[in-house]
Amino acid sequence: MDTSESSEEQLSELSSPAVSSSSSERAPQTHLPSKRKQDEVPIDSEEESGDVQSRESLGRTASRSLSGSGAASSSRERSVSCDGRERMFADGVPVTSAAPRPERRGKPQNRSVPPVQDPGASSQGVDAKERTSGRNDGGSGVDHRRDNADGNPRSAGDSGTAPRPVWFEEEVEEAEGQPDWAVRTEREYRAYVEGRQSIAAELLRQEAVPGDDESGCSCQGCQGVGILRCQECTGGRAICAECDEGFHPHAHFHHRSILKAEGFWSPLSPTKAVVNGQLNDVAKCFSQPPLRPCAHCKQTSWGPAQAVADKWAVITLEGRFDFHKAAFKCQTEGCPCLQIQDGVEALQLGYWVGTVTKVVTLYSVAMLKHWDKVQKHMPGSGLSAFVKILEETGQELGREGPINRHTLGLACSEFKFAKYEFASLGRMQTGLECPACYLDLHSIISDGNRKLYRWDRSYALFQDCYYGELLIFEDESVLRTLEALDLQLGVSRPDAQCGGKWKAARDTRSAIRGQAETGAVFCGCRHQVAMKAVNLVRSGERFGYTYFLDRHFIQGRHPRFFWQDIICKYWPWREKALDNMGEDVDGVTKPALNIMHGKLHSWPCQAVFGGRWQKGAGAGSGEDMELFFSYMSRFGLVTKNMGAARRGERITEATLYWNEDKRAAMAKSLAKRLDQTKFRVVAAAQDLDRLCQETLQISESEVPLQKFEEWKSEVQQIAKEQLSRSGRAPSAAVKYFSLVTEVEAARELEAFRQSGSFEDSLLCSETVQQVRSLTAEVVRDLHLKERKLKELERSLFSGEVGPSIPEGAKQKVLEASRTELAELTILGLQVEVEALLHSLEKYKSRIASEADSAKMRASMRKKEGEEESRLLVDEQRSLLTYYSDLIVGLDKRIEQLDSLDSRADAEAPAESELEGRQSRYWISESRLKNDRDARNGCRALHAQARAAAAIRLREAKKSFPHALEEASAEGSGA
């Protein structure tokens, strides 16, 4: 942090003999209070009150932010917290109710949120009752707030004890009755609102600059000037420069601040110290000696740490710290060895090295763990944003310096690799196993995710995925299998089953321009545990990717059911592929259609392949991978710009984290699912009985179970017949019926066409010309149709040709083929209507999204260049005026606060003049008038804001020279 002339002048003025003396001769003070947990025991007696007063006289510790006020507090400055216990406040004003409390609500009979059992509710109620038993309420409607004559609350300095708020008595009663969650939440919120004034007063007291009578060092026996403070060592009390050096002789991460000449406390870096009245850089290093023995004499006797010129940057959750490396000289007699800290000592200190060849950056293990958790819980978070947060945090605490994003990313990756290896070594598992499927893998679900794509960019081509094929199979082996399938199968005939062409069922290379991996196909069990995956390499979702997982992973586990969105299309293709590839067919696994995606399939497909129709499939939905994708899809925001190796590592780590979370909650999840299934069985039995009563007029118990099985078999048999008809070519009988109809129509039209009605058709209207053209189209190739008709008659009627064919047999074939053709036509029209409706909905959503796209909105709001330039100049002028007026307004407020210090009996300024539009944490006028600490804190905040505004004004003037010229020209013209 750079020093300013004003701060140097102040330091020189405040320097004392104690400050200029050698800091190395002064030992750290031991009389200061150490960190301790906030006292949670309520104050019920004068002895305990005296105890608290003696503890408070030692100073405010770092852990107590609201209670404890240092030397300014007293035993009577106490108030009541939201749990009914008394607390010490620095402002001396008790907490009072801001508004009358509404009528107490009764305990609800049916609560949606169950009450939380308070382990100390009974004891708390008894203690509270004992504390309030000596009060004289004087009736239930008495207001227990004690006010002075002027209407202000009684301060701690007045006679008598601090009054308790109105809600204290009700809180005691509610504690005995164990109020529900809503009542407790309301009480906590009301207590916080009522305590805002006390919190604001304490925060202002911390920002206040010590007065002339309090400017000395707070250390016992020290006569120096308190210009520094440390939150960890002194609880925020001011100390001199010499004491500060005694508290911080080595590298540290404490929160220190220095008193600026402008009149506020400014954060101070650990590598800054006041030496002889001047703020200078000092060399700080870690004092822990090496644990490894001396390389020369093999002893571990090291001398004190000595800072060397080499530095290393330490990155923690509070930003960047720049410290020097330490050198340790071997204390063995005659040994010249001098050990300088390096990567081994960094690991011993609890840090992770950023580089190995030359250690210049250390990363806190706590920070790496924190970033790892952030990546897992907030998948869209990027490393660049996290680095920016760390840099801004360091700047707010008085430290400058950039953080290398590349080095941090490398260190995070290596840290996670080591973490995984040690975890795998301890549990001897990969993290991709499901405990519930350990003995028997009931179901396997396969599905694709197109959001985990990656742009085709040459990032870190030298790097390989650390996890190898732990989760994702190698792309080369997958591509070889796809090429073999293409050679064996070729192009298959499209069908109209279940709506024709499905996007997920296209077995073609629908390459996505600019994407190296267009997504991934995962498979997992019915407990949402992901097990294996393959990348979609420069193509869409092909059957070949699922086939690779099927043959190289799934069939080796022998699941009983294979679930997929389009299993009705994949399963016939799979049988054909297995036959052409010469591989055995596993008869154990049965196909099952997912429940939610199955709703888009035709009803015959749902009856044949639906999971709910499969015996032994259970009540699962088959959509477990979709729940997994709801988490994994959010990683697409960061994986799309990664290299291939980093993308594979991120997906693998996220999958391992998801699986571990599912494994941890597996027992509770199975128990919950069992309870839900029992409830669903009862509900299903009731529905079945109701349907039997409505349809059959008998109860469910009167229908034999075998009868239900027969009905189910009949429905599935009809559905299979319809699927077989929709998936195969028309039969010979249907072709015969179509040819007979066409030939008879063509013969009749031929006679009509040769009549004299069409001789002058060219001279007639266009309609007559079209009729003649259509007639010619039907009659064309009539002889070929007649020849094909004879061939079909020969095959259908056992070689009998011509008039010898029985007319009854011929009519019987024509009637059967007509019925079959009508069913096929109706089925085709039904599927076509469903497909058109689905396409229409998608088209409407696409049109709506395009109409609301950012590009169209931006093009509609495009502005001309000249108008934009004038607007920018006006905005620059407005920015300069804003900061100038802000500085003037802050100066006026500081003057008003100074006038209050000089006139103790003067009235406080009006709210519009002093407070303005402040937040609700702003203290009241009476508090500002009577509390010097509050005024000092306000003055320090104003001074700090003025200094920041002045810096921004200077930067703006340097950045906007043209705005200043135009403003001066307008002023001279006026």
XYZ file of N, CA and C in Angstrom, residues 218-301:
252
model
N -2.713 1.398 24.346
C -3.539 0.678 25.309
C -2.760 -0.381 26.069
N -1.514 -0.628 25.725
C -0.727 -1.634 26.435
C -0.335 -1.109 27.816
N -0.315 -1.956 28.769
C -0.026 -1.581 30.151
C 1.420 -1.113 30.275
N 1.590 0.070 30.823
C 2.916 0.615 31.061
C 3.560 1.267 29.866
N 2.889 1.309 28.714
C 3.479 1.909 27.510
C 3.013 3.355 27.394
N 3.937 4.257 27.065
C 3.642 5.672 26.934
C 3.562 6.122 25.480
N 3.549 5.155 24.525
C 3.528 5.521 23.114
C 2.167 6.023 22.671
N 2.114 6.443 21.426
C 0.896 6.975 20.821
C 0.216 5.859 20.028
N -1.074 5.656 20.283
C -1.812 4.589 19.617
C -2.243 4.968 18.221
N -1.461 4.536 17.246
C -1.779 4.839 15.845
C -2.052 3.576 15.048
N -1.958 2.415 15.666
C -2.206 1.142 15.003
C -3.163 0.316 15.860
N -3.816 -0.635 15.247
C -4.653 -1.554 15.992
C -4.719 -2.883 15.245
N -4.910 -3.951 16.005
C -4.992 -5.305 15.455
C -6.204 -5.995 16.068
N -7.057 -6.514 15.218
C -8.281 -7.119 15.709
C -8.001 -8.417 16.450
N -7.010 -9.188 16.011
C -6.728 -10.465 16.646
C -5.942 -10.319 17.940
N -4.991 -9.412 17.995
C -4.089 -9.309 19.154
C -4.657 -8.443 20.275
N -5.267 -7.321 19.941
C -5.712 -6.375 20.955
C -7.217 -6.152 20.936
N -7.944 -6.903 20.140
C -9.384 -6.701 20.090
C -9.782 -5.378 19.493
N -8.928 -4.777 18.675
C -9.243 -3.518 18.022
C -8.845 -2.287 18.795
N -8.141 -2.422 19.933
C -7.685 -1.246 20.680
C -6.409 -0.700 20.072
N -6.222 0.594 20.197
C -5.083 1.262 19.586
C -3.805 0.943 20.347
N -2.720 0.705 19.612
C -1.400 0.462 20.183
C -0.380 1.270 19.401
N 0.806 1.389 19.967
C 1.860 2.151 19.320
C 2.619 1.273 18.343
N 3.519 1.873 17.597
C 4.261 1.141 16.582
C 5.187 0.106 17.203
N 5.805 0.432 18.335
C 6.723 -0.511 18.968
C 5.977 -1.731 19.489
N 4.835 -1.551 20.101
C 4.042 -2.690 20.573
C 3.523 -3.517 19.400
N 3.183 -2.849 18.313
C 2.721 -3.582 17.143
C 3.822 -4.496 16.611
N 5.060 -4.025 16.611
C 6.158 -4.874 16.162
C 6.392 -6.019 17.135
N 6.175 -5.781 18.416
C 6.319 -6.863 19.375
C 5.250 -7.932 19.216
N 4.046 -7.531 18.837
C 2.995 -8.502 18.602
C 3.190 -9.264 17.294
N 3.815 -8.665 16.307
C 3.918 -9.260 14.971
C 5.377 -9.283 14.511
N 6.209 -10.091 15.133
C 7.614 -10.139 14.691
C 7.793 -10.945 13.414
N 6.862 -11.840 13.092
C 7.013 -12.712 11.931
C 5.786 -12.571 11.023
N 5.752 -13.394 10.010
C 4.637 -13.370 9.064
C 3.336 -13.722 9.780
N 2.283 -13.023 9.438
C 0.991 -13.227 10.080
C -0.106 -12.839 9.106
N -1.335 -13.175 9.468
C -2.500 -12.882 8.637
C -3.538 -12.088 9.430
N -3.082 -11.256 10.358
C -3.983 -10.488 11.208
C -4.566 -9.301 10.449
N -5.677 -8.814 10.986
C -6.353 -7.655 10.402
C -5.904 -6.402 11.157
N -4.976 -5.669 10.582
C -4.430 -4.457 11.189
C -4.926 -3.241 10.425
N -4.912 -2.109 11.104
C -5.296 -0.838 10.491
C -4.460 0.264 11.110
N -4.313 1.347 10.368
C -3.503 2.491 10.789
C -4.360 3.746 10.729
N -4.081 4.679 11.643
C -4.829 5.922 11.705
C -4.288 6.896 10.672
N -5.116 7.254 9.701
C -4.711 8.174 8.636
C -4.853 9.622 9.097
N -4.088 10.494 8.457
C -4.140 11.915 8.801
C -5.492 12.520 8.476
N -6.235 11.928 7.502
C -7.551 12.449 7.151
C -8.592 12.180 8.225
N -8.287 11.298 9.192
C -9.191 11.081 10.302
C -10.000 9.810 10.212
N -9.437 8.727 9.750
C -10.132 7.441 9.730
C -9.091 6.334 9.763
N -9.572 5.127 10.106
C -8.715 3.956 10.144
C -8.665 3.320 8.763
N -7.466 3.037 8.300
C -7.281 2.439 6.983
C -6.622 1.077 7.141
N -7.061 0.044 6.382
C -6.444 -1.283 6.495
C -4.953 -1.232 6.187
N -4.214 -2.110 6.842
C -2.755 -2.112 6.730
C -2.287 -3.519 6.406
N -1.386 -3.613 5.450
C -0.842 -4.902 5.038
C 0.091 -5.454 6.109
N 0.208 -6.796 6.229
C 1.151 -7.356 7.212
C 2.606 -7.000 6.942
N 2.943 -6.639 5.716
C 4.330 -6.288 5.378
C 4.598 -4.801 5.504
N 3.684 -4.043 6.127
C 3.877 -2.623 6.392
C 4.022 -2.413 7.891
N 4.898 -1.517 8.259
C 5.114 -1.205 9.672
C 5.620 0.230 9.777
N 5.386 0.812 10.951
C 5.846 2.173 11.225
C 7.232 2.081 11.854
N 8.220 2.633 11.182
C 9.604 2.619 11.658
C 10.093 4.068 11.704
N 10.436 4.519 12.930
C 10.917 5.896 13.129
C 9.929 6.924 12.572
N 8.624 6.670 12.811
C 7.606 7.628 12.398
C 7.233 7.562 10.943
N 7.810 6.647 10.183
C 7.512 6.537 8.763
C 6.942 5.153 8.467
N 5.994 5.097 7.526
C 5.386 3.835 7.125
C 6.227 3.216 6.019
N 6.859 2.092 6.313
C 7.776 1.447 5.383
C 7.427 -0.017 5.210
N 8.018 -0.608 4.169
C 7.918 -2.047 3.958
C 8.904 -2.758 4.864
N 8.486 -3.857 5.445
C 9.339 -4.654 6.323
C 9.321 -6.092 5.823
N 10.406 -6.799 6.105
C 10.546 -8.193 5.670
C 9.951 -9.110 6.730
N 8.905 -9.826 6.367
C 8.252 -10.776 7.263
C 8.396 -12.173 6.675
N 8.677 -13.150 7.529
C 8.853 -14.522 7.085
C 8.267 -15.469 8.130
N 8.023 -16.701 7.717
C 7.526 -17.726 8.625
C 8.689 -18.246 9.480
N 8.456 -18.347 10.765
C 9.529 -18.691 11.705
C 9.636 -20.181 12.004
N 8.766 -21.016 11.466
C 8.824 -22.436 11.779
C 10.045 -23.068 11.117
N 10.929 -23.711 11.875
C 12.137 -24.315 11.291
C 11.797 -25.557 10.492
N 12.677 -25.980 9.590
C 12.414 -27.188 8.797
C 12.367 -28.428 9.677
N 11.567 -29.395 9.270
C 11.470 -30.667 9.972
C 12.481 -31.682 9.453
N 12.959 -31.511 8.242
C 13.925 -32.447 7.700
C 15.321 -32.142 8.261
N 16.185 -33.144 8.379
C 17.512 -32.922 8.957
C 18.438 -32.192 7.998
N 19.507 -31.740 8.547
C 20.514 -31.033 7.754
C 21.139 -32.000 6.751
N 21.304 -31.543 5.524
C 21.873 -32.392 4.485
C 23.356 -32.690 4.727
N 24.040 -31.900 5.556
C 25.485 -32.074 5.783
C 25.770 -32.929 7.007
N 25.130 -32.599 8.125
C 25.416 -33.301 9.374
C 24.270 -34.179 9.857
N 23.134 -34.194 9.148
C 21.977 -35.026 9.472
C 21.365 -34.695 10.832
N 21.552 -33.490 11.309
C 20.966 -33.056 12.561
C 19.781 -32.127 12.267
N 18.929 -31.906 13.272
C 17.753 -31.047 13.103
C 17.797 -29.861 14.052
N 18.965 -29.384 14.332
C 19.128 -28.226 15.196
C 19.301 -26.995 14.333
